[in-house]
Structure formats: C-alpha cells, structure tokens
C-alpha cells in the first residue's frame, strides 16, 4: 500500500509516528505507539493525542474522492486511560453519506483490543480541490515547509496529484514497537520521505 498525497503532506501524523494500516473508501485504520512525551501530568496519554489519532483515521475515511472533505464536528468519549509503551489503534467507518455531509464512527483501542475511546465525526465535503504542493528542501528540523500548503480544519485534503512528501522521520525517545504481524507491511507516515 502506498500513502496517498494527503497523508504524505500530513506532518502532524508523521511527527507523532502514526502508521496507516488500512485505507479504503469510507474506512481506515491508523495506529500509534504512545511515547513518554505524549503523556499528561498524570502520566496517562494526553486526551488531545488520542483524539488526534482518531481524527487522522476520520480524515482518511471521509476523503473518498477528489473533493476536499473536512470535519464539521466531532464528539469523543474517553473510556480507558493508557500510558507510554502502549499501542493505540483508531478504526474509522462510514455510517452514512448524503450530499455534502457524512457520519463516521471511530473506535480507538489499545494493543489488547480494549476500547479506549469512541468518536462520532461529522464531515462536510467542500468544492475545493487538494492543493498542488511542491516539496521544499528539508530544514533539517524534522519537518519541511511546503509552498502553498493550506491547513483545513479537522480532516484534511483528499487524494490528488502525486507530490513529493514533506515529512521526514522524527526520532523520539521511548519504547520501540515489538514485532507485531499486523503492523508488518504497514507503512509509517514517515517512511514516504526515505
């Protein structure tokens, strides 16, 4: 599986070490290993990062064609805390799509399959097309700037013309993933820049 341009340009998910495991119209699966620098003051995974993982899966699932689809809103319910070293997986599925709006459910689970959070996302399809972005040489800081990049609220751009990736691998302290057959063959969002 190759990452589509939308994810090649997604520097936030690359910085967080997210791995796209499944990408199909209306559904996706994205995982992330919780690092020490992702913990809040209570030594549990920051809720904003749990939501970011879910939002990334939502973005992939709701961008089903060449039109840019963004989040119109989302609600999250936290059900279980996690900590450094655990693997979180967000699985998104379309529930309904009519006209310009869509409804998606995203489940975030830990490595044991326990439910960590549930998200209900509402999408809005715009008239915009994905930006044509040229990669700018690396700044050496872990990310590169791209001319003409525009941030969309919530979920980002749909698949478009092939572009060079702007994200570079980000080395972070913390545990490394154990051998996991389900993750073997999955593409890390940072692998596209190698």
PDB file of C-alpha atoms in Angstrom:
ATOM      1  CA  UNK A   1       0.000   0.000   0.000  1.00  0.00           C
ATOM      2  CA  UNK A   2       1.326   3.454  -0.805  1.00  0.00           C
ATOM      3  CA  UNK A   3       0.339   6.543   1.092  1.00  0.00           C
ATOM      4  CA  UNK A   4      -1.783   8.962  -0.832  1.00  0.00           C
ATOM      5  CA  UNK A   5      -0.623  12.588  -1.190  1.00  0.00           C
ATOM      6  CA  UNK A   6      -2.956  13.742   1.587  1.00  0.00           C
ATOM      7  CA  UNK A   7      -1.001  11.669   4.102  1.00  0.00           C
ATOM      8  CA  UNK A   8       2.374  12.381   2.506  1.00  0.00           C
ATOM      9  CA  UNK A   9       1.778  16.039   3.378  1.00  0.00           C
ATOM     10  CA  UNK A  10       0.474  15.314   6.903  1.00  0.00           C
ATOM     11  CA  UNK A  11       3.401  16.418   9.067  1.00  0.00           C
ATOM     12  CA  UNK A  12       1.427  16.173  12.323  1.00  0.00           C
ATOM     13  CA  UNK A  13       0.753  12.444  11.974  1.00  0.00           C
ATOM     14  CA  UNK A  14       4.351  11.860  10.857  1.00  0.00           C
ATOM     15  CA  UNK A  15       5.671  13.696  13.916  1.00  0.00           C
ATOM     16  CA  UNK A  16       3.501  11.515  16.164  1.00  0.00           C
ATOM     17  CA  UNK A  17       4.711   8.309  14.465  1.00  0.00           C
ATOM     18  CA  UNK A  18       1.295   7.260  13.165  1.00  0.00           C
ATOM     19  CA  UNK A  19       1.113   4.227  10.877  1.00  0.00           C
ATOM     20  CA  UNK A  20      -1.620   3.895   8.240  1.00  0.00           C
ATOM     21  CA  UNK A  21      -2.568   0.223   8.302  1.00  0.00           C
ATOM     22  CA  UNK A  22      -5.710   0.324   6.141  1.00  0.00           C
ATOM     23  CA  UNK A  23      -7.060   2.897   3.681  1.00  0.00           C
ATOM     24  CA  UNK A  24     -10.224   2.240   1.659  1.00  0.00           C
ATOM     25  CA  UNK A  25     -13.205   4.392   0.684  1.00  0.00           C
ATOM     26  CA  UNK A  26     -15.208   5.038   3.846  1.00  0.00           C
ATOM     27  CA  UNK A  27     -12.878   3.172   6.199  1.00  0.00           C
ATOM     28  CA  UNK A  28      -9.384   3.290   7.637  1.00  0.00           C
ATOM     29  CA  UNK A  29      -7.146   2.037  10.423  1.00  0.00           C
ATOM     30  CA  UNK A  30      -4.263   4.046  11.903  1.00  0.00           C
ATOM     31  CA  UNK A  31      -2.032   3.140  14.845  1.00  0.00           C
ATOM     32  CA  UNK A  32       0.380   4.991  17.103  1.00  0.00           C
ATOM     33  CA  UNK A  33       2.749   3.924  19.875  1.00  0.00           C
ATOM     34  CA  UNK A  34       2.368   6.134  22.944  1.00  0.00           C
ATOM     35  CA  UNK A  35       5.682   7.796  23.816  1.00  0.00           C
ATOM     36  CA  UNK A  36       6.752   9.387  27.099  1.00  0.00           C
ATOM     37  CA  UNK A  37       6.370  12.843  25.550  1.00  0.00           C
ATOM     38  CA  UNK A  38       2.688  12.081  24.819  1.00  0.00           C
ATOM     39  CA  UNK A  39       1.737  11.812  28.496  1.00  0.00           C
ATOM     40  CA  UNK A  40      -0.106  14.420  30.517  1.00  0.00           C
ATOM     41  CA  UNK A  41       0.621  15.492  34.106  1.00  0.00           C
ATOM     42  CA  UNK A  42      -0.975  12.312  35.443  1.00  0.00           C
ATOM     43  CA  UNK A  43       1.339  10.048  33.386  1.00  0.00           C
ATOM     44  CA  UNK A  44      -1.501   8.939  31.093  1.00  0.00           C
ATOM     45  CA  UNK A  45      -1.889   9.529  27.366  1.00  0.00           C
ATOM     46  CA  UNK A  46      -2.963  13.097  26.684  1.00  0.00           C
ATOM     47  CA  UNK A  47      -6.594  13.076  25.527  1.00  0.00           C
ATOM     48  CA  UNK A  48      -5.813  15.502  22.732  1.00  0.00           C
ATOM     49  CA  UNK A  49      -3.413  12.983  21.217  1.00  0.00           C
ATOM     50  CA  UNK A  50      -5.987  10.178  21.471  1.00  0.00           C
ATOM     51  CA  UNK A  51      -8.349  12.484  19.576  1.00  0.00           C
ATOM     52  CA  UNK A  52      -5.627  13.367  17.032  1.00  0.00           C
ATOM     53  CA  UNK A  53      -5.186   9.685  16.229  1.00  0.00           C
ATOM     54  CA  UNK A  54      -8.959   9.279  15.811  1.00  0.00           C
ATOM     55  CA  UNK A  55      -9.169  12.437  13.681  1.00  0.00           C
ATOM     56  CA  UNK A  56      -6.450  11.140  11.363  1.00  0.00           C
ATOM     57  CA  UNK A  57      -8.387   7.901  10.797  1.00  0.00           C
ATOM     58  CA  UNK A  58     -11.532  10.009  10.270  1.00  0.00           C
ATOM     59  CA  UNK A  59      -9.747  12.191   7.684  1.00  0.00           C
ATOM     60  CA  UNK A  60      -8.634   9.177   5.680  1.00  0.00           C
ATOM     61  CA  UNK A  61     -12.056   7.512   5.773  1.00  0.00           C
ATOM     62  CA  UNK A  62     -14.070  10.584   4.795  1.00  0.00           C
ATOM     63  CA  UNK A  63     -11.868  11.695   1.890  1.00  0.00           C
ATOM     64  CA  UNK A  64     -13.232   9.199  -0.603  1.00  0.00           C
ATOM     65  CA  UNK A  65     -12.802  11.104  -3.869  1.00  0.00           C
ATOM     66  CA  UNK A  66     -11.021  14.110  -5.378  1.00  0.00           C
ATOM     67  CA  UNK A  67     -13.049  16.656  -3.368  1.00  0.00           C
ATOM     68  CA  UNK A  68     -11.664  18.050  -0.112  1.00  0.00           C
ATOM     69  CA  UNK A  69     -13.704  16.824   2.851  1.00  0.00           C
ATOM     70  CA  UNK A  70     -13.224  18.355   6.286  1.00  0.00           C
ATOM     71  CA  UNK A  71     -14.591  17.758   9.765  1.00  0.00           C
ATOM     72  CA  UNK A  72     -17.771  19.632  10.568  1.00  0.00           C
ATOM     73  CA  UNK A  73     -17.646  18.442  14.156  1.00  0.00           C
ATOM     74  CA  UNK A  74     -16.804  15.502  16.352  1.00  0.00           C
ATOM     75  CA  UNK A  75     -17.596  14.202  19.824  1.00  0.00           C
ATOM     76  CA  UNK A  76     -15.292  11.966  21.842  1.00  0.00           C
ATOM     77  CA  UNK A  77     -15.955   9.741  24.831  1.00  0.00           C
ATOM     78  CA  UNK A  78     -12.907   8.547  26.782  1.00  0.00           C
ATOM     79  CA  UNK A  79     -13.373   5.078  28.260  1.00  0.00           C
ATOM     80  CA  UNK A  80      -9.929   3.892  29.402  1.00  0.00           C
ATOM     81  CA  UNK A  81      -6.587   5.534  30.092  1.00  0.00           C
ATOM     82  CA  UNK A  82      -3.319   4.339  28.560  1.00  0.00           C
ATOM     83  CA  UNK A  83       0.348   5.139  29.095  1.00  0.00           C
ATOM     84  CA  UNK A  84       3.762   5.090  27.415  1.00  0.00           C
ATOM     85  CA  UNK A  85       4.652   1.920  25.531  1.00  0.00           C
ATOM     86  CA  UNK A  86       1.086   1.035  24.605  1.00  0.00           C
ATOM     87  CA  UNK A  87      -0.141   0.918  21.006  1.00  0.00           C
ATOM     88  CA  UNK A  88      -3.365   2.719  20.165  1.00  0.00           C
ATOM     89  CA  UNK A  89      -5.302   1.904  17.009  1.00  0.00           C
ATOM     90  CA  UNK A  90      -8.086   4.064  15.557  1.00  0.00           C
ATOM     91  CA  UNK A  91     -10.526   2.338  13.211  1.00  0.00           C
ATOM     92  CA  UNK A  92     -12.904   4.588  11.272  1.00  0.00           C
ATOM     93  CA  UNK A  93     -16.031   3.527   9.382  1.00  0.00           C
ATOM     94  CA  UNK A  94     -18.604   5.480   7.396  1.00  0.00           C
ATOM     95  CA  UNK A  95     -22.123   5.177   8.795  1.00  0.00           C
ATOM     96  CA  UNK A  96     -23.912   7.473   6.342  1.00  0.00           C
ATOM     97  CA  UNK A  97     -23.081   9.816   3.481  1.00  0.00           C
ATOM     98  CA  UNK A  98     -25.656  12.034   1.808  1.00  0.00           C
ATOM     99  CA  UNK A  99     -24.985  15.028  -0.376  1.00  0.00           C
ATOM    100  CA  UNK A 100     -22.160  17.004   1.192  1.00  0.00           C
ATOM    101  CA  UNK A 101     -22.383  15.513   4.682  1.00  0.00           C
ATOM    102  CA  UNK A 102     -21.216  12.284   6.220  1.00  0.00           C
ATOM    103  CA  UNK A 103     -21.330  10.497   9.548  1.00  0.00           C
ATOM    104  CA  UNK A 104     -18.388   8.370  10.738  1.00  0.00           C
ATOM    105  CA  UNK A 105     -17.683   6.278  13.823  1.00  0.00           C
ATOM    106  CA  UNK A 106     -14.127   5.912  15.065  1.00  0.00           C
ATOM    107  CA  UNK A 107     -13.079   3.399  17.727  1.00  0.00           C
ATOM    108  CA  UNK A 108      -9.738   3.741  19.485  1.00  0.00           C
ATOM    109  CA  UNK A 109      -8.450   0.537  21.083  1.00  0.00           C
ATOM    110  CA  UNK A 110      -5.261  -0.459  22.872  1.00  0.00           C
ATOM    111  CA  UNK A 111      -2.982  -3.367  21.974  1.00  0.00           C
ATOM    112  CA  UNK A 112      -5.188  -5.807  23.906  1.00  0.00           C
ATOM    113  CA  UNK A 113      -8.304  -4.747  21.991  1.00  0.00           C
ATOM    114  CA  UNK A 114      -9.799  -2.857  24.934  1.00  0.00           C
ATOM    115  CA  UNK A 115     -11.837   0.186  23.964  1.00  0.00           C
ATOM    116  CA  UNK A 116     -10.026   3.423  24.868  1.00  0.00           C
ATOM    117  CA  UNK A 117     -12.313   5.989  23.207  1.00  0.00           C
ATOM    118  CA  UNK A 118     -15.192   6.362  20.775  1.00  0.00           C
ATOM    119  CA  UNK A 119     -15.614   9.283  18.387  1.00  0.00           C
ATOM    120  CA  UNK A 120     -18.572  10.292  16.240  1.00  0.00           C
ATOM    121  CA  UNK A 121     -17.400  12.535  13.407  1.00  0.00           C
ATOM    122  CA  UNK A 122     -19.459  14.646  11.029  1.00  0.00           C
ATOM    123  CA  UNK A 123     -17.900  15.544   7.679  1.00  0.00           C
ATOM    124  CA  UNK A 124     -18.595  18.270   5.142  1.00  0.00           C
ATOM    125  CA  UNK A 125     -17.466  17.940   1.525  1.00  0.00           C
ATOM    126  CA  UNK A 126     -16.284  21.237   0.035  1.00  0.00           C
ATOM    127  CA  UNK A 127     -15.916  22.499  -3.518  1.00  0.00           C
ATOM    128  CA  UNK A 128     -12.147  22.787  -3.055  1.00  0.00           C
ATOM    129  CA  UNK A 129      -9.620  20.562  -4.744  1.00  0.00           C
ATOM    130  CA  UNK A 130      -6.474  19.342  -2.983  1.00  0.00           C
ATOM    131  CA  UNK A 131      -3.567  21.775  -3.139  1.00  0.00           C
ATOM    132  CA  UNK A 132      -0.816  21.160  -5.635  1.00  0.00           C
ATOM    133  CA  UNK A 133       2.213  21.269  -3.402  1.00  0.00           C
ATOM    134  CA  UNK A 134       5.880  21.192  -4.274  1.00  0.00           C
ATOM    135  CA  UNK A 135       8.205  19.877  -1.629  1.00  0.00           C
ATOM    136  CA  UNK A 136      10.718  22.341  -0.282  1.00  0.00           C
ATOM    137  CA  UNK A 137      14.160  21.048   0.724  1.00  0.00           C
ATOM    138  CA  UNK A 138      14.457  19.904   4.297  1.00  0.00           C
ATOM    139  CA  UNK A 139      15.244  22.371   7.035  1.00  0.00           C
ATOM    140  CA  UNK A 140      16.856  19.558   9.000  1.00  0.00           C
ATOM    141  CA  UNK A 141      14.469  20.193  11.887  1.00  0.00           C
ATOM    142  CA  UNK A 142      12.353  17.103  11.327  1.00  0.00           C
ATOM    143  CA  UNK A 143       9.842  18.748   9.017  1.00  0.00           C
ATOM    144  CA  UNK A 144       9.986  20.751   5.820  1.00  0.00           C
ATOM    145  CA  UNK A 145       7.904  23.679   4.753  1.00  0.00           C
ATOM    146  CA  UNK A 146       5.834  23.430   1.581  1.00  0.00           C
ATOM    147  CA  UNK A 147       4.787  26.283  -0.622  1.00  0.00           C
ATOM    148  CA  UNK A 148       1.065  26.695  -0.999  1.00  0.00           C
ATOM    149  CA  UNK A 149       0.159  24.341   1.835  1.00  0.00           C
ATOM    150  CA  UNK A 150      -3.179  25.220   3.326  1.00  0.00           C
ATOM    151  CA  UNK A 151      -4.470  23.758   6.562  1.00  0.00           C
ATOM    152  CA  UNK A 152      -8.081  22.681   6.671  1.00  0.00           C
ATOM    153  CA  UNK A 153      -9.975  22.436   9.929  1.00  0.00           C
ATOM    154  CA  UNK A 154     -10.240  18.885  11.201  1.00  0.00           C
ATOM    155  CA  UNK A 155      -9.802  16.392   8.414  1.00  0.00           C
ATOM    156  CA  UNK A 156      -7.543  17.390   5.551  1.00  0.00           C
ATOM    157  CA  UNK A 157      -7.248  17.115   1.778  1.00  0.00           C
ATOM    158  CA  UNK A 158      -8.310  14.267  -0.457  1.00  0.00           C
ATOM    159  CA  UNK A 159      -6.058  12.345  -2.804  1.00  0.00           C
ATOM    160  CA  UNK A 160      -4.680  14.432  -5.638  1.00  0.00           C
ATOM    161  CA  UNK A 161      -1.743  14.602  -7.993  1.00  0.00           C
ATOM    162  CA  UNK A 162       1.378  12.840  -6.843  1.00  0.00           C
ATOM    163  CA  UNK A 163       3.674  15.123  -4.874  1.00  0.00           C
ATOM    164  CA  UNK A 164       6.937  14.728  -3.035  1.00  0.00           C
ATOM    165  CA  UNK A 165       6.490  14.173   0.683  1.00  0.00           C
ATOM    166  CA  UNK A 166       7.299  16.976   3.081  1.00  0.00           C
ATOM    167  CA  UNK A 167       7.532  14.985   6.278  1.00  0.00           C
ATOM    168  CA  UNK A 168      10.795  13.490   7.445  1.00  0.00           C
ATOM    169  CA  UNK A 169      11.292  10.829  10.081  1.00  0.00           C
ATOM    170  CA  UNK A 170      11.155  12.169  13.607  1.00  0.00           C
ATOM    171  CA  UNK A 171      13.171  10.245  16.160  1.00  0.00           C
ATOM    172  CA  UNK A 172      11.559  10.339  19.568  1.00  0.00           C
ATOM    173  CA  UNK A 173      12.580   8.820  22.865  1.00  0.00           C
ATOM    174  CA  UNK A 174      10.532   5.980  24.195  1.00  0.00           C
ATOM    175  CA  UNK A 175       9.823   2.342  23.545  1.00  0.00           C
ATOM    176  CA  UNK A 176      10.185   0.812  20.125  1.00  0.00           C
ATOM    177  CA  UNK A 177       7.411  -1.337  18.676  1.00  0.00           C
ATOM    178  CA  UNK A 178       7.595  -5.053  19.340  1.00  0.00           C
ATOM    179  CA  UNK A 179       7.335  -7.444  16.404  1.00  0.00           C
ATOM    180  CA  UNK A 180       3.680  -7.368  15.531  1.00  0.00           C
ATOM    181  CA  UNK A 181       2.486  -9.304  12.453  1.00  0.00           C
ATOM    182  CA  UNK A 182      -0.433  -6.884  11.892  1.00  0.00           C
ATOM    183  CA  UNK A 183       1.951  -3.927  11.721  1.00  0.00           C
ATOM    184  CA  UNK A 184       4.439  -5.706   9.438  1.00  0.00           C
ATOM    185  CA  UNK A 185       3.907  -4.370   5.950  1.00  0.00           C
ATOM    186  CA  UNK A 186       2.035  -1.295   7.183  1.00  0.00           C
ATOM    187  CA  UNK A 187       3.527   1.971   6.025  1.00  0.00           C
ATOM    188  CA  UNK A 188       4.653   4.504   8.591  1.00  0.00           C
ATOM    189  CA  UNK A 189       3.692   8.017   7.551  1.00  0.00           C
ATOM    190  CA  UNK A 190       7.364   8.912   7.936  1.00  0.00           C
ATOM    191  CA  UNK A 191       8.548   6.215   5.516  1.00  0.00           C
ATOM    192  CA  UNK A 192       7.412   8.196   2.497  1.00  0.00           C
ATOM    193  CA  UNK A 193      10.336  10.592   2.801  1.00  0.00           C
ATOM    194  CA  UNK A 194      13.044   7.947   2.651  1.00  0.00           C
TER     195      UNK A 194
END
